[in-house]
Coordinates of C-alpha atoms in Angstrom, one line a residue:
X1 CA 47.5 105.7 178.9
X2 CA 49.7 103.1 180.3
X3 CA 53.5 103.1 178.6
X4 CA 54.4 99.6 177.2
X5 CA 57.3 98.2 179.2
X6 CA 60.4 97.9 178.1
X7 CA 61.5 94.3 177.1
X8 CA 65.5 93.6 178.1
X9 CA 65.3 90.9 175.7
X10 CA 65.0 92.9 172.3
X11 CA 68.2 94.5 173.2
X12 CA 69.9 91.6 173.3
X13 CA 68.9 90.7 169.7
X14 CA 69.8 93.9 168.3
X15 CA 73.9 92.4 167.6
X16 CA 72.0 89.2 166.4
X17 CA 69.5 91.2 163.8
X18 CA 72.9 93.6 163.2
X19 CA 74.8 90.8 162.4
X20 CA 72.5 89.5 160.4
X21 CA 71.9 92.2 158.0
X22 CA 75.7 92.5 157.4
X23 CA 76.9 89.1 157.0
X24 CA 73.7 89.6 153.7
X25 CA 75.6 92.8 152.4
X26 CA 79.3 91.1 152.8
X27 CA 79.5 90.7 149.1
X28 CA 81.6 92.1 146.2
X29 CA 78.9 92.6 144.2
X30 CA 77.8 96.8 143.5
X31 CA 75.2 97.9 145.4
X32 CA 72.9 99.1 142.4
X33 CA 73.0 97.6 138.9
X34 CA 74.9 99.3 135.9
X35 CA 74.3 97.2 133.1
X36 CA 71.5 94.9 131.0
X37 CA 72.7 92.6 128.7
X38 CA 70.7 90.1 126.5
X39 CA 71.8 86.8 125.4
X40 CA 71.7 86.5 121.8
X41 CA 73.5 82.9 122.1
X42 CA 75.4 81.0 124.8
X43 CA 76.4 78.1 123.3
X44 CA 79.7 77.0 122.0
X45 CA 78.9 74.8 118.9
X46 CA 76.8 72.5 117.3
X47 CA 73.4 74.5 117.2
X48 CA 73.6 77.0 113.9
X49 CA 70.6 79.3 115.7
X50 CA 72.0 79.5 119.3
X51 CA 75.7 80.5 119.2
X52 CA 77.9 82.9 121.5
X53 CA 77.0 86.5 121.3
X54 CA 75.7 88.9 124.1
X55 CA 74.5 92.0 123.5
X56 CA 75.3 94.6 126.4
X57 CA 73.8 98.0 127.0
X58 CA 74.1 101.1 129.9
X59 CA 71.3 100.3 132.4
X60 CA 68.0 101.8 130.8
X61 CA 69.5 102.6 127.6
X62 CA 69.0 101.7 124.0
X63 CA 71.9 101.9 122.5
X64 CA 74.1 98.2 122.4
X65 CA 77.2 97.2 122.1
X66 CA 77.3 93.4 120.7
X67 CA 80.2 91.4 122.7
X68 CA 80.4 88.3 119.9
X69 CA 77.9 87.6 117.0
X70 CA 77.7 84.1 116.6
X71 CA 74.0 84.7 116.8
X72 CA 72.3 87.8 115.8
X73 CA 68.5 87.3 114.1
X74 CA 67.8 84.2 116.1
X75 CA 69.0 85.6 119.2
X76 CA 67.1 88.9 118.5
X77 CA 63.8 86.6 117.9
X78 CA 64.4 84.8 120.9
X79 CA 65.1 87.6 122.9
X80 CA 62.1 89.3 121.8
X81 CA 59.8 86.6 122.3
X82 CA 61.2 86.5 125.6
X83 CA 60.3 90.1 126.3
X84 CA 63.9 91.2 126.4
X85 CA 63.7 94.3 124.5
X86 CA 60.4 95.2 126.0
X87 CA 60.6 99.2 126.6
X88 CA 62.5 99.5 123.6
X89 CA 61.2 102.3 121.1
X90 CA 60.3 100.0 118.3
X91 CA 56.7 100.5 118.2
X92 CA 56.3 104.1 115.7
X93 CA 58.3 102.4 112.6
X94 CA 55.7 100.7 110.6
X95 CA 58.2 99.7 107.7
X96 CA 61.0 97.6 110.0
X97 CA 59.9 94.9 112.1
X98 CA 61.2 94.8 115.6
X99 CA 63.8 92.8 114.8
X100 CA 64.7 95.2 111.8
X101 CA 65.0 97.6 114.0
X102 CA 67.1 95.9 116.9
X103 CA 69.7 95.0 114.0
X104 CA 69.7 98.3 112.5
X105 CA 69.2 100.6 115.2
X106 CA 69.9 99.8 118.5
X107 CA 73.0 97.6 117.8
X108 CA 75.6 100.4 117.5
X109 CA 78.9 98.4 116.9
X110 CA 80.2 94.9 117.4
X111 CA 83.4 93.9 119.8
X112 CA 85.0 90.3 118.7
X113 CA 87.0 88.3 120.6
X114 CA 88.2 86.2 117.6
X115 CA 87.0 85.2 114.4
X116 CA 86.1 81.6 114.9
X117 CA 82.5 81.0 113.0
X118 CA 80.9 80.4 116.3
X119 CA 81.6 83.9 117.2
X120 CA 81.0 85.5 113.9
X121 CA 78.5 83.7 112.1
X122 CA 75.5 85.9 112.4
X123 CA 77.8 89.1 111.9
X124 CA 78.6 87.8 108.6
X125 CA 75.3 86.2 107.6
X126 CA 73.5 89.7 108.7
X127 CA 76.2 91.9 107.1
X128 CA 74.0 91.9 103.7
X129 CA 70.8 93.3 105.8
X130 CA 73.0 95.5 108.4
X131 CA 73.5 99.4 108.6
X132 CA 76.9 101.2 108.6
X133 CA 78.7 100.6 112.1
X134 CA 82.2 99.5 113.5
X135 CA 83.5 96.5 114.5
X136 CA 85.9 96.6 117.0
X137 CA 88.7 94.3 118.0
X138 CA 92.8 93.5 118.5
X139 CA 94.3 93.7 115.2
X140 CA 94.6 89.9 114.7
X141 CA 91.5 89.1 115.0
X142 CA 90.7 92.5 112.4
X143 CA 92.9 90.7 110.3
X144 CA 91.5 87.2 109.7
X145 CA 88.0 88.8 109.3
X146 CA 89.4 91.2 106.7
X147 CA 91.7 88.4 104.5
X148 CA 89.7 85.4 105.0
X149 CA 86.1 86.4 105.4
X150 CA 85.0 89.6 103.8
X151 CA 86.9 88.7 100.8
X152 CA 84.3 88.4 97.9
X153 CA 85.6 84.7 97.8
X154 CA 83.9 83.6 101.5
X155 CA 81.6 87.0 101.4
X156 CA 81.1 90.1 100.0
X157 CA 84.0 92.6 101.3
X158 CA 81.8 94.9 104.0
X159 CA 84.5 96.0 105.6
X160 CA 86.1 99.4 104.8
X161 CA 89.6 98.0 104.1
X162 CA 90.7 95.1 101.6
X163 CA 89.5 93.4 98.5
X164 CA 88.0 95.7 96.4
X165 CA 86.0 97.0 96.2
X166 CA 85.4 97.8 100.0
X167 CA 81.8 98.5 100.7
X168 CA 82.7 99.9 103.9
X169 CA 79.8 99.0 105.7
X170 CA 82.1 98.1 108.6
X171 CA 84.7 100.2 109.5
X172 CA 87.4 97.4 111.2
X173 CA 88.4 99.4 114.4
X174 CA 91.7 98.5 116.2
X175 CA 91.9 98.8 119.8
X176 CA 95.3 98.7 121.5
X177 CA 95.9 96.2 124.3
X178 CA 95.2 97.9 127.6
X179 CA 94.1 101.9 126.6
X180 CA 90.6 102.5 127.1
X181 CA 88.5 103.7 123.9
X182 CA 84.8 104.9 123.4
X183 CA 82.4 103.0 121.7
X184 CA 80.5 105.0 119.3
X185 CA 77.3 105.9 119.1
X186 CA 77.2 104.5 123.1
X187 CA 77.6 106.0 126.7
X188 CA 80.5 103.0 126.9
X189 CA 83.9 102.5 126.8
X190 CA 86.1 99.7 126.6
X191 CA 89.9 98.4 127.2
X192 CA 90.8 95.1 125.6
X193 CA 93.1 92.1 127.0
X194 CA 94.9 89.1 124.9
X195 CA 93.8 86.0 125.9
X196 CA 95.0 82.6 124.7
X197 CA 93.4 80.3 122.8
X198 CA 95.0 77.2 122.0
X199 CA 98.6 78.1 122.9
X200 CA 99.3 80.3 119.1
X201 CA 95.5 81.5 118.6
X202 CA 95.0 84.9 119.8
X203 CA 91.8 86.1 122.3
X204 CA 90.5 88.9 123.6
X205 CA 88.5 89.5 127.2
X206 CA 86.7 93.0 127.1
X207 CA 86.4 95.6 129.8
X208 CA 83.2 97.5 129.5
X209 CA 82.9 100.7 131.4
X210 CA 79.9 103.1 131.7
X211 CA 80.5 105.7 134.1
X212 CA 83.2 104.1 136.4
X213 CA 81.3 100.8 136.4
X214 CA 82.4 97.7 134.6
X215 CA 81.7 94.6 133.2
X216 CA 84.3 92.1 132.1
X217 CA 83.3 89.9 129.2
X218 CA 86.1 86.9 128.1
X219 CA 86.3 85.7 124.9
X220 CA 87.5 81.8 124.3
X221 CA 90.2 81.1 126.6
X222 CA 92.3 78.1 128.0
X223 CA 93.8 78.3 131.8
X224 CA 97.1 79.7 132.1
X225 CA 98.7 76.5 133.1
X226 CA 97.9 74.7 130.7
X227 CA 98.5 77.5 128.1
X228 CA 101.6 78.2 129.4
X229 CA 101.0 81.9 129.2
X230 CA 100.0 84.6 132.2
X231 CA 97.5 86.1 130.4
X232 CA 94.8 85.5 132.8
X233 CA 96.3 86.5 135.6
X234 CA 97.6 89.9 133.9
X235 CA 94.2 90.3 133.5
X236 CA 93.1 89.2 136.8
X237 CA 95.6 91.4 138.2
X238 CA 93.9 94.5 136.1
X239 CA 90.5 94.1 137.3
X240 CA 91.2 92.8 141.0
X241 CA 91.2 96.6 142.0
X242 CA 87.4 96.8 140.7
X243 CA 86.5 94.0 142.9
X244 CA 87.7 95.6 146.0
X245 CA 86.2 98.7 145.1
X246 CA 82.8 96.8 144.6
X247 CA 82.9 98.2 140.9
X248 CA 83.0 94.9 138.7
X249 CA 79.3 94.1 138.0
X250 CA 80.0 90.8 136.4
X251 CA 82.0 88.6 134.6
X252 CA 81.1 86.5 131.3
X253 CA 83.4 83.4 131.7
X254 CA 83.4 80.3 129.5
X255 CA 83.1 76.6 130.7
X256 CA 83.0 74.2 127.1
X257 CA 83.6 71.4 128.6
X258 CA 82.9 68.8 131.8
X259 CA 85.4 68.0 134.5
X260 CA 86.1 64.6 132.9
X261 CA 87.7 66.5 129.4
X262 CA 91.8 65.9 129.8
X263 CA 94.0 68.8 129.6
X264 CA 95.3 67.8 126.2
X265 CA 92.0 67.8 124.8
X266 CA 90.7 71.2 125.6
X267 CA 92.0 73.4 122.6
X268 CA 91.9 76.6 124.8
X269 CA 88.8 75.9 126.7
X270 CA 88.0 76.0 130.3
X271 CA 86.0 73.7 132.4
X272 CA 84.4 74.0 135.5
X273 CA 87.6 72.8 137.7
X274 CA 89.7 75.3 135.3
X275 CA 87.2 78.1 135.7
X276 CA 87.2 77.9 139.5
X277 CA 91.0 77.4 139.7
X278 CA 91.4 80.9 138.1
X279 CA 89.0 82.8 140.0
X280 CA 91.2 81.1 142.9
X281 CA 93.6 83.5 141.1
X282 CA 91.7 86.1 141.0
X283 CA 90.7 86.2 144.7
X284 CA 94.1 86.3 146.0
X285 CA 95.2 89.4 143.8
X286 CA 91.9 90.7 145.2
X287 CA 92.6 90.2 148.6
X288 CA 96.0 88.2 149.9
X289 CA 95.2 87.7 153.7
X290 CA 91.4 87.0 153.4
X291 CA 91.2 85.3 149.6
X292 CA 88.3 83.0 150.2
X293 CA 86.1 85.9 151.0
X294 CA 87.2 88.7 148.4
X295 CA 84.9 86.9 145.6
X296 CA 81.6 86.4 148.0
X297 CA 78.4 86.9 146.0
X298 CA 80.4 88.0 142.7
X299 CA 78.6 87.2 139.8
X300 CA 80.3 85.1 137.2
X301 CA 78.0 84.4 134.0
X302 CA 78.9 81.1 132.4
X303 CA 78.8 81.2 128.1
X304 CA 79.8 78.7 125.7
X305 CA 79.0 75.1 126.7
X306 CA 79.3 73.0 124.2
X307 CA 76.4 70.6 123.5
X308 CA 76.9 66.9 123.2
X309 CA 75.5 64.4 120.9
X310 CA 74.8 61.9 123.8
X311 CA 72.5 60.8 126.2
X312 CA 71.6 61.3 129.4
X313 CA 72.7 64.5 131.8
X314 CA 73.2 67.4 129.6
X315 CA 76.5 68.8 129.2
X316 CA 74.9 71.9 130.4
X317 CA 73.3 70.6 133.3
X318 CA 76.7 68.8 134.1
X319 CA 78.7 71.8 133.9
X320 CA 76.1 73.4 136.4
X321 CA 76.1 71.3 138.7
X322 CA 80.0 70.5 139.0
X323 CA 80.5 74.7 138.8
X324 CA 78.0 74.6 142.4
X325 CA 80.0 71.4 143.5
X326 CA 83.5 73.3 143.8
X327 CA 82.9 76.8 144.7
X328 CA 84.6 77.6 147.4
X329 CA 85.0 81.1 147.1
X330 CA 81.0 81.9 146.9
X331 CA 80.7 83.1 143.6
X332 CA 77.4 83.3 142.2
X333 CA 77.0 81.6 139.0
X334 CA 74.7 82.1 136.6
X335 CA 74.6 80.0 133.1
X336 CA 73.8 81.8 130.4
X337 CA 70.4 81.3 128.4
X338 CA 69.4 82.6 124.6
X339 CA 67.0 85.4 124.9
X340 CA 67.3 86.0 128.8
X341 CA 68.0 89.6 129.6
X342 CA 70.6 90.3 132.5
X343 CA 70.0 93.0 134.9
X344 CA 73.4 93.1 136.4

């Protein structure tokens, strides 16, 4: 049997086929995913079914941590009808419906970035129909919910501190800026960062971790510059050593408003221009010398778009497309959508 001959050529395009396959993998993002997360709302106002709230679980698991609850049941029905919760053990419990069941079962505790409606809405409106669990948050935000909402005047008091009588349904858990804490009831932990919004009002961006993985979900914020605070870049500066260690799986990152909103008029929001000034930030705490590349192929989920009462392009559609027009740093962006589920 004659031995094929050996072609001089092919080993000239071994470099070319290496180089190839590693300009693919030069990306931050982690090799294998950690998390799934489904989109119980990612809008920002206007829409009473379809308002912010994610609701984030350890890859393959069951048990959820809700980041926001502007939306719960109609996200939950979306999601379902979108097959999000597919795999989920819902099918052996004849007396709850599998939305009943998501609520009450597989929703273990809620994290809140603030207590404006459009992040808290469904929490209260489910609260009558809801299951002992925690909610978690920075004391401020603990506080409104506690003095202004569950205060048999707005709602019934389900919280477990306040106007009596406390029904306790919710225990009101404070976190402390910047010490890590379990979530119960979940394989995840979390560490919480102040964010501004609207120069007095406080926020809160979350760092989720499951097993030395980690997810970083932000609350409503404004850009530092025109907040005139650092609080983005502390927190930039706190998860820049995930990046390099390919250990950030994704952040959720607001954008309310198009390029053409002024400054003056943002009331602690971001647009798309804002958004990719910070991650400019963010890139340079992650890597000084080489800052364009230390954000390739990150994935950076956007939430909150407000929707307009206009005509013509979409505010959603805008904010898309002027995210893709200035992106130097090769992020990938993704804009959130009500009952997608995130493998990420």
């Amino acid at each position: 049997m004659r031995r094929p001959r050996h072609d001089p050529r092919m080993r000239a395009c071994v470099p070319v086929l290496l180089l190839v396959v590693l300009s693919c993998r030069s990306t931050t993002q982690p090799a294998a995913p950690a998390f799934d997360v489904v989109v119980l709302g990612d809008s920002g106002g206007l829409t009473e079914d379809n308002l912010t709230a994610f609701l984030l679980f350890a890859k393959d698991r069951h048990e959820g941590i809700a980041l926001d609850a502007g939306s719960l049941m109609a996200g939950i029905r979306a999601g379902v009808g979108r097959g999000a919760f597919n795999g989920f053990p819902t099918a052996g419990d004849a007396q709850r419906t599998p939305e009943g069941q998501i609520l009450q079962s597989h929703i273990k505790g809620y994290l809140i970035s603030h207590a404006h409606l459009d992040h808290t809405a469904g929490l209260v409106i489910n609260s009558t129909d809801d299951v002992a669990k925690p909610i978690y948050g920075l004391p401020s935000t603990l506080a409104i919910l506690q003095e202004h909402i569950f205060n048999w005047r707005v709602w019934p008091n389900f919280s477990s501190e306040g106007a009596p009588p406390a029904l306790s349904r919710y225990a009101l858990t404070r976190l402390v800026r910047g010490e890590m804490r379990e979530l119960a009831g979940t394989p995840l932990k979390v560490t919480a960062f102040p964010l501004s919004h609207g120069h007095a009002y406080e926020s809160t961006a979350f760092l989720v971790d499951h097993a030395g993985e980690s997810l970083l979900y932000l609350g409503d914020t404004g850009p530092d510059a025109v907040e005139g605070t650092t609080h983005l870049k502390a927190l930039w500066t706190s998860v820049a050593p995930l990046i390099r260690d390919r250990r950030l799986h994704a952040i959720f990152m607001e954008a309310s408003y198009a390029n053409d909103r002024p400054d003056k008029e943002l009331f602690g929001h971001l647009t798309p221009h804002w958004v990719n000034q910070e991650l400019r930030v963010l890139a340079s705490l992650v890597d000084e010398r080489n800052p364009e590349k230390s954000l390739h192929g990150l994935t950076v989920v956007i939430t909150h778009i407000k929707p307009a009462l206009t005509r013509g392009e979409t505010p959603r559609a805008r904010i898309e497309r002027e995210l893709k027009e200035e992106n130097p740093l090769g992020v990938r962006f993704v804009l959130a959508r009500q009952g997608d589920k995130l493998t990420l």
